[in-house]
Coordinates of C-alpha atoms and ligand atoms in Angstrom, one line a residue:
X1 CA 113.8 117.7 119.4
X2 CA 116.8 116.7 116.4
X3 CA 117.6 119.3 115.0
X4 CA 118.8 117.8 111.8
X5 CA 114.9 117.4 110.9
X6 CA 113.8 118.7 107.4
X7 CA 111.6 121.6 108.1
X8 CA 107.9 120.6 108.4
X9 CA 105.2 120.0 107.0
X10 CA 106.2 116.0 106.9
X11 CA 104.4 114.5 104.8
X12 CA 104.3 110.8 104.0
X13 CA 102.7 109.4 100.5
X14 CA 102.1 106.2 98.8
X15 CA 101.0 106.2 95.3
X16 CA 99.4 103.1 94.8
X17 CA 97.7 100.8 91.6
X18 CA 94.3 102.0 92.5
X19 CA 94.7 104.7 95.7
X20 CA 97.4 107.1 97.0
X21 CA 97.5 107.3 100.7
X22 CA 99.1 110.3 102.3
X23 CA 100.0 110.7 105.8
X24 CA 101.2 113.8 107.5
X25 CA 102.4 114.8 110.8
X26 CA 100.8 117.7 112.8
X27 CA 103.0 119.0 115.6
X28 CA 101.9 119.5 118.9
X29 CA 100.8 123.3 119.5
X30 CA 103.7 124.0 121.9
X31 CA 105.4 122.3 119.3
X32 CA 104.8 125.1 117.2
X33 CA 104.9 128.0 119.9
X34 CA 108.3 126.8 120.4
X35 CA 110.0 126.3 117.0
X36 CA 107.6 129.9 116.1
X37 CA 108.9 129.2 112.8
X38 CA 104.9 128.5 111.6
X39 CA 105.1 130.4 108.9
X40 CA 101.0 131.5 107.2
X41 CA 101.0 129.3 104.6
X42 CA 102.6 126.0 107.0
X43 CA 99.3 127.5 109.3
X44 CA 96.8 127.5 106.5
X45 CA 97.7 123.9 105.6
X46 CA 98.1 122.5 108.8
X47 CA 94.3 124.1 109.6
X48 CA 93.0 122.9 105.8
X49 CA 93.9 119.3 106.2
X50 CA 93.3 119.0 110.6
X51 CA 89.7 121.1 109.8
X52 CA 88.3 119.2 106.7
X53 CA 87.7 115.6 106.2
X54 CA 87.2 115.9 102.8
X55 CA 89.4 117.3 99.8
X56 CA 88.3 117.8 96.4
X57 CA 86.2 116.2 94.9
X58 CA 87.7 112.2 96.0
X59 CA 89.9 113.3 98.3
X60 CA 89.1 112.2 102.2
X61 CA 90.2 111.9 105.7
X62 CA 90.3 108.5 107.7
X63 CA 89.3 110.7 110.8
X64 CA 88.8 107.4 112.5
X65 CA 92.3 106.4 112.3
X66 CA 94.0 109.9 114.0
X67 CA 96.3 109.2 115.8
X68 CA 97.7 111.4 119.0
X69 CA 100.2 111.5 120.3
X70 CA 102.6 110.1 118.3
X71 CA 106.6 110.6 118.0
X72 CA 108.6 111.6 115.2
X73 CA 112.6 112.5 115.1
X74 CA 111.9 114.0 119.3
X75 CA 108.6 115.6 118.0
X76 CA 105.2 115.3 119.5
X77 CA 102.3 115.2 117.3
X78 CA 99.2 113.2 115.6
X79 CA 98.5 111.6 112.7
X80 CA 96.5 112.2 110.0
X81 CA 95.8 109.6 107.6
X82 CA 94.0 111.3 103.8
X83 CA 93.4 109.1 100.4
X84 CA 92.4 109.8 97.4
X85 CA 92.0 107.5 93.8
X86 CA 95.3 107.2 91.8
X87 CA 93.4 108.3 88.7
X88 CA 92.9 111.5 90.2
X89 CA 96.8 113.1 91.0
X90 CA 96.4 115.6 88.5
X91 CA 93.6 117.4 90.7
X92 CA 96.2 116.7 93.5
X93 CA 99.1 118.5 92.4
X94 CA 96.8 121.9 90.9
X95 CA 94.9 121.9 94.5
X96 CA 98.9 121.6 96.1
X97 CA 99.2 125.0 94.0
X98 CA 96.1 126.4 95.1
X99 CA 97.4 126.0 98.5
X100 CA 100.9 127.2 97.7
X101 CA 102.4 123.9 99.5
X102 CA 104.6 123.6 95.9
X103 CA 106.4 127.4 97.6
X104 CA 107.5 125.4 100.9
X105 CA 107.2 121.9 99.9
X106 CA 110.2 120.7 97.5
X107 CA 110.6 117.6 98.6
X108 CA 108.3 114.0 99.4
X109 CA 109.1 111.6 100.9
X110 CA 107.1 109.2 98.3
X111 CA 106.7 105.1 97.7
X112 CA 104.4 103.3 95.3
X113 CA 104.5 103.0 91.5
X114 CA 103.4 105.9 90.9
X115 CA 106.6 107.7 92.6
X116 CA 108.5 106.4 89.6
X117 CA 105.4 107.0 86.6
X118 CA 104.5 110.5 88.1
X119 CA 107.6 111.9 89.2
X120 CA 108.0 114.1 86.2
X121 CA 104.4 115.7 86.4
X122 CA 105.9 116.5 90.2
X123 CA 108.1 118.4 89.0
X124 CA 106.8 120.4 86.7
X125 CA 103.0 120.8 88.3
X126 CA 104.5 121.8 91.7
X127 CA 108.3 121.6 91.6
X128 CA 108.7 118.6 93.4
X129 CA 111.1 116.2 94.0
X130 CA 110.5 113.0 95.3
X131 CA 112.1 110.9 97.5
X132 CA 111.5 107.6 96.7
X133 CA 111.2 104.5 99.2
X134 CA 111.2 101.1 98.1
X135 CA 107.4 100.1 98.9
X136 CA 108.4 97.0 100.7
X137 CA 110.7 98.6 103.1
X138 CA 108.4 101.1 104.2
X139 CA 106.1 99.0 104.9
X140 CA 107.6 96.8 106.9
X141 CA 108.7 100.4 108.6
X142 CA 105.3 101.5 109.0
X143 CA 103.8 98.3 110.2
X144 CA 106.6 97.9 113.0
X145 CA 106.4 101.6 113.4
X146 CA 102.6 101.6 114.2
X147 CA 102.1 99.2 116.4
X148 CA 104.7 100.2 118.2
X149 CA 102.3 103.8 119.1
X150 CA 98.7 101.7 119.3
X151 CA 98.4 99.2 121.6
X152 CA 94.8 98.0 119.5
X153 CA 96.7 98.2 116.1
X154 CA 96.6 94.4 116.1
X155 CA 93.5 92.0 116.1
X156 CA 91.5 88.7 115.5
X157 CA 88.3 87.8 114.9
X158 CA 87.9 85.0 117.2
X159 CA 85.0 82.5 116.4
X160 CA 82.2 82.6 119.0
X161 CA 83.7 79.3 121.2
X162 CA 87.3 80.4 120.3
X163 CA 88.7 77.1 120.4
X164 CA 90.6 76.7 117.0
X165 CA 88.5 75.4 114.2
X166 CA 90.3 71.7 113.6
X167 CA 89.2 69.4 110.3
X168 CA 86.4 67.8 110.8
X169 CA 83.4 66.8 108.6
X170 CA 81.2 68.2 110.3
X171 CA 82.6 71.7 110.4
X172 CA 80.9 74.1 108.1
X173 CA 82.6 77.0 106.2
X174 CA 81.3 79.9 107.6
X175 CA 80.2 80.9 104.8
X176 CA 76.2 82.0 105.4
X177 CA 75.7 85.6 106.9
X178 CA 74.8 84.2 111.0
X179 CA 77.6 82.0 111.3
X180 CA 80.2 85.0 110.2
X181 CA 78.2 87.5 112.6
X182 CA 79.4 85.7 115.0
X183 CA 82.7 86.4 115.1
X184 CA 84.5 88.5 117.5
X185 CA 87.1 91.3 116.7
X186 CA 89.6 90.9 120.2
X187 CA 93.1 92.9 120.8
X188 CA 96.5 91.1 120.1
X189 CA 99.1 91.4 121.7
X190 CA 102.0 91.6 118.8
X191 CA 105.3 93.0 120.8
X192 CA 106.4 90.2 120.1
X193 CA 106.4 89.7 116.5
X194 CA 109.1 87.5 114.0
X195 CA 108.9 85.1 112.4
X196 CA 105.8 86.3 110.6
X197 CA 104.0 86.2 106.8
X198 CA 103.3 90.3 106.5
X199 CA 100.3 89.4 103.0
X200 CA 99.1 92.8 101.9
X201 CA 96.4 93.5 99.8
X202 CA 96.3 95.9 97.3
X203 CA 95.2 96.3 94.0
X204 CA 97.9 93.4 93.8
X205 CA 99.6 90.8 96.1
X206 CA 102.3 90.7 97.8
X207 CA 103.5 87.6 100.7
X208 CA 106.1 89.0 102.6
X209 CA 108.3 86.7 105.2
X210 CA 109.5 88.6 107.7
X211 CA 112.1 87.7 110.4
X212 CA 112.9 91.6 112.0
X213 CA 112.9 95.0 111.3
X214 CA 115.5 94.8 108.7
X215 CA 115.2 91.3 107.4
X216 CA 112.3 89.7 105.5
X217 CA 112.0 88.8 101.4
X218 CA 109.3 88.8 98.9
X219 CA 108.4 84.8 98.8
X220 CA 105.3 85.1 96.6
X221 CA 102.6 86.9 95.4
X222 CA 99.1 87.3 93.8
X223 CA 98.0 89.5 90.3
X224 CA 94.5 87.7 91.8
X225 CA 94.0 91.2 94.3
X226 CA 91.9 94.2 95.4
X227 CA 92.0 95.2 91.9
X228 CA 90.5 91.5 90.6
X229 CA 87.6 91.6 92.7
X230 CA 86.9 95.3 92.5
X231 CA 87.3 94.8 88.9
X232 CA 85.7 92.1 88.2
X233 CA 82.5 93.2 90.5
X234 CA 82.4 95.6 87.7
X235 CA 81.9 94.0 85.2
X236 CA 79.4 91.3 86.7
X237 CA 77.4 93.4 88.5
X238 CA 77.6 97.2 87.4
X239 CA 78.4 98.6 90.3
X240 CA 80.8 101.5 90.4
X241 CA 82.3 101.8 93.6
X242 CA 84.6 99.3 96.3
X243 CA 81.7 100.2 99.3
X244 CA 78.8 99.4 96.9
X245 CA 80.4 96.2 95.6
X246 CA 80.8 95.3 99.6
X247 CA 77.4 96.5 100.0
X248 CA 76.3 93.3 97.3
X249 CA 78.7 91.0 99.0
X250 CA 77.3 91.6 102.6
X251 CA 74.1 90.2 101.5
X252 CA 74.8 88.1 98.5
X253 CA 74.8 84.5 99.2
X254 CA 77.1 82.5 97.6
X255 CA 76.6 79.0 96.9
X256 CA 74.2 79.8 94.2
X257 CA 76.7 81.0 92.0
X258 CA 79.4 78.5 93.1
X259 CA 79.9 74.5 92.8
X260 CA 79.8 73.2 96.1
X261 CA 80.9 69.9 96.9
X262 CA 77.8 68.6 98.1
X263 CA 76.4 69.7 94.5
X264 CA 79.0 67.2 93.7
X265 CA 79.2 64.2 95.4
X266 CA 75.4 65.2 97.3
X267 CA 77.2 65.5 100.5
X268 CA 80.9 65.4 102.1
X269 CA 83.6 64.3 100.8
X270 CA 84.4 62.2 104.4
X271 CA 87.2 60.5 102.8
X272 CA 89.3 63.2 103.0
X273 CA 87.3 65.5 105.0
X274 CA 85.5 67.5 102.7
X275 CA 82.8 69.1 103.9
X276 CA 79.5 69.3 101.9
X277 CA 79.4 72.9 102.0
X278 CA 82.6 73.4 101.2
X279 CA 83.9 75.4 97.4
X280 CA 84.4 72.7 95.2
X281 CA 84.5 74.8 91.9
X282 CA 84.4 78.4 92.4
X283 CA 81.4 80.1 89.6
X284 CA 80.6 77.0 88.7
X285 CA 77.1 76.6 88.8
X286 CA 77.3 79.9 86.3
X287 CA 77.9 77.6 83.1
X288 CA 73.7 76.4 83.1
X289 CA 72.1 78.9 81.3
X290 CA 69.1 78.2 84.1
X291 CA 70.9 78.9 87.0
X292 CA 72.1 82.4 85.4
X293 CA 69.1 83.7 84.7
X294 CA 68.4 83.0 88.7
X295 CA 71.2 84.4 90.0
X296 CA 71.6 88.0 91.7
X297 CA 73.7 90.9 91.2
X298 CA 74.4 90.6 95.3
X299 CA 75.2 86.6 95.1
X300 CA 77.4 87.9 92.4
X301 CA 79.4 90.5 94.8
X302 CA 79.4 87.4 97.7
X303 CA 81.0 84.7 95.1
X304 CA 83.7 87.1 93.7
X305 CA 84.6 87.8 97.3
X306 CA 84.9 84.5 98.1
X307 CA 87.2 83.1 95.4
X308 CA 89.7 85.6 95.8
X309 CA 89.6 85.7 99.6
X310 CA 90.1 82.1 99.6
X311 CA 92.9 82.1 96.5
X312 CA 94.9 84.8 98.8
X313 CA 94.1 82.9 101.6
X314 CA 94.8 79.7 100.5
X315 CA 98.2 80.6 98.8
X316 CA 99.5 82.6 102.2
X317 CA 98.3 79.1 104.4
X318 CA 100.9 77.6 102.0
X319 CA 103.5 80.3 102.3
X320 CA 103.0 80.3 106.0
X321 CA 103.0 76.5 106.3
X322 CA 105.9 76.3 104.3
X323 CA 108.6 78.9 105.9
X324 CA 107.0 77.4 109.3
X325 CA 105.5 80.7 110.1
X326 CA 102.4 80.2 112.6
X327 CA 101.2 84.2 112.4
X328 CA 100.0 85.8 109.2
X329 CA 99.4 89.5 109.1
X330 CA 97.2 90.4 107.2
X331 CA 96.8 94.3 105.7
X332 CA 96.4 97.0 102.5
X333 CA 93.0 98.4 101.4
X334 CA 91.4 96.0 100.4
X335 CA 90.4 95.2 104.0
X336 CA 88.1 98.1 104.0
X337 CA 85.0 98.4 105.5
X338 CA 85.7 94.7 104.4
X339 CA 84.6 92.0 107.3
X340 CA 83.7 89.5 105.4
X341 CA 87.0 89.1 103.7
X342 CA 88.9 89.2 107.4
X343 CA 86.7 86.5 109.1
X344 CA 86.6 84.6 106.1
X345 CA 90.8 84.8 105.6
X346 CA 90.8 83.9 109.8
X347 CA 88.2 80.9 109.2
X348 CA 90.6 79.3 106.3
X349 CA 94.3 80.3 107.6
X350 CA 92.7 78.3 111.8
X351 CA 90.3 75.1 109.4
X352 CA 93.2 74.5 106.7
X353 CA 95.9 74.1 109.0
X354 CA 94.1 72.1 111.8
X355 CA 94.3 75.4 113.9
X356 CA 98.3 76.0 113.7
X357 CA 98.2 79.5 111.7
X358 CA 96.9 82.6 113.0
X359 CA 95.5 85.0 110.8
X360 CA 95.9 88.5 112.3
X361 CA 94.7 92.5 111.3
X362 CA 96.1 95.4 111.1
X363 CA 93.8 98.8 112.2
X364 CA 95.4 101.3 109.6
X365 CA 94.8 98.3 107.1
X366 CA 96.9 101.1 103.5
X367 CA 98.6 103.0 105.5
X368 CA 101.3 101.4 106.6
X369 CA 103.3 102.3 103.4
X370 CA 102.6 105.5 104.0
X371 CA 103.8 105.8 107.0
X372 CA 107.1 104.5 106.3
X373 CA 108.2 107.2 104.0
X374 CA 107.1 109.9 106.6
X375 CA 109.9 107.7 109.4
X376 CA 112.4 107.8 106.9
X377 CA 112.3 112.1 105.9
X378 CA 115.1 111.7 107.5
X379 CA 117.2 110.1 104.7
Ligands
LIG1 P1 97.6 100.3 95.7 O1 98.0 100.4 96.6 O2 97.9 99.3 95.0 O3 96.3 101.5 95.2 P2 96.0 99.6 98.4 O4 96.2 99.0 99.6 O5 95.7 100.5 97.6 O6 96.7 99.4 97.0 O7 95.0 98.6 98.1 C1 93.8 98.9 96.8 C2 92.7 98.2 97.0 O8 91.8 98.1 98.5 C3 91.8 98.4 96.0 O9 91.9 96.9 94.3 C4 90.6 98.2 96.4 O10 90.1 96.1 96.4 C5 90.2 98.6 97.4 N1 89.8 99.6 98.1 C6 89.4 99.9 99.2 N2 88.6 100.8 99.0 C7 88.8 101.9 97.7 C8 88.4 102.6 96.9 N3 88.0 103.6 97.8 N4 88.1 102.9 96.5 C9 89.4 101.9 95.4 N5 89.3 100.2 95.9 C10 89.5 100.8 97.9

């Protein structure tokens, strides 16, 4: 064990534009006895966090993501993954105060814009200092650490016959439920990862070229991200949560909303290899009043999801080929409970690169920034 390690409890926090992610390290029992330092307050915090999976009205623990036997600074233990809407930071601070955290923790390692925005509130409400880390540094450190600790972390979606999809007029984009359901999740060995393009789809999107653990740069980004999907979906369908938006999209059909190549050509645009089923104009049918009258909420949600996802896929592909990179790793909470987007991205990467690019995904989706913070808790 590292004797210079800061006192427990160990947290890492990522206060994002939409969600706040909190990662908590629970030391293993014999560690705790060994140290024999666990105070009543510390014990209460540990029990409160590890025995519940919901906190207050909106806090949730992603129990399925919990990691066992993780070693950090010579200590073994479990990692717990908790999230709540950033709009509830005030309620979080009240809860932290009521659990006595304010007396125990004087520094929280935090990243994300909220680490700046809410710094004063943390100081005033619970007398906690935020030690701020850059969110992209934290993100990459978190990805590499979690992948090294979890053999199942990295995966891809394999098309039905595992052959890379090549650009061919008879290949049609798998927008239909049947075509997408044929994709299966398979583990990917990410032990020699470099170089890779990391595409973080949060409220907005950042794209990073990663050549080594601390050798990376931000190549691109787009403001059309997860926040755009949810915002537009709320406007268009009246839905009120991400889960609802995803459920609507899962049972919708975007071809009633979008204008396809075949709606314009009557079939394929064969000369340039554009299949008839390809979207030529996202939302292109919605300028016709008869079409609008017939469209369902599900179809609108599906079209919004496909539009945002394909736009991100297309920018990612351009960046990857520009930088001569074959592996594109997607993360961020937009992909939470969202296999539809992952499959669309997988298809698009492979199809438009004639099989040269591979889309990869990570099990801990949106938590890497928070993990990265936890790791740097020595600085
Ligand atoms: P940020 O750090 O910008 O908050 P995240 O990686 O946490 O980014 O992703 C936020 C996005 O994740 C939202 O814009 C939305 O598309 C999606 N999302 C997934 N789950 C939820 C949820 N429970 N509430 C709100 N948005 C969610």
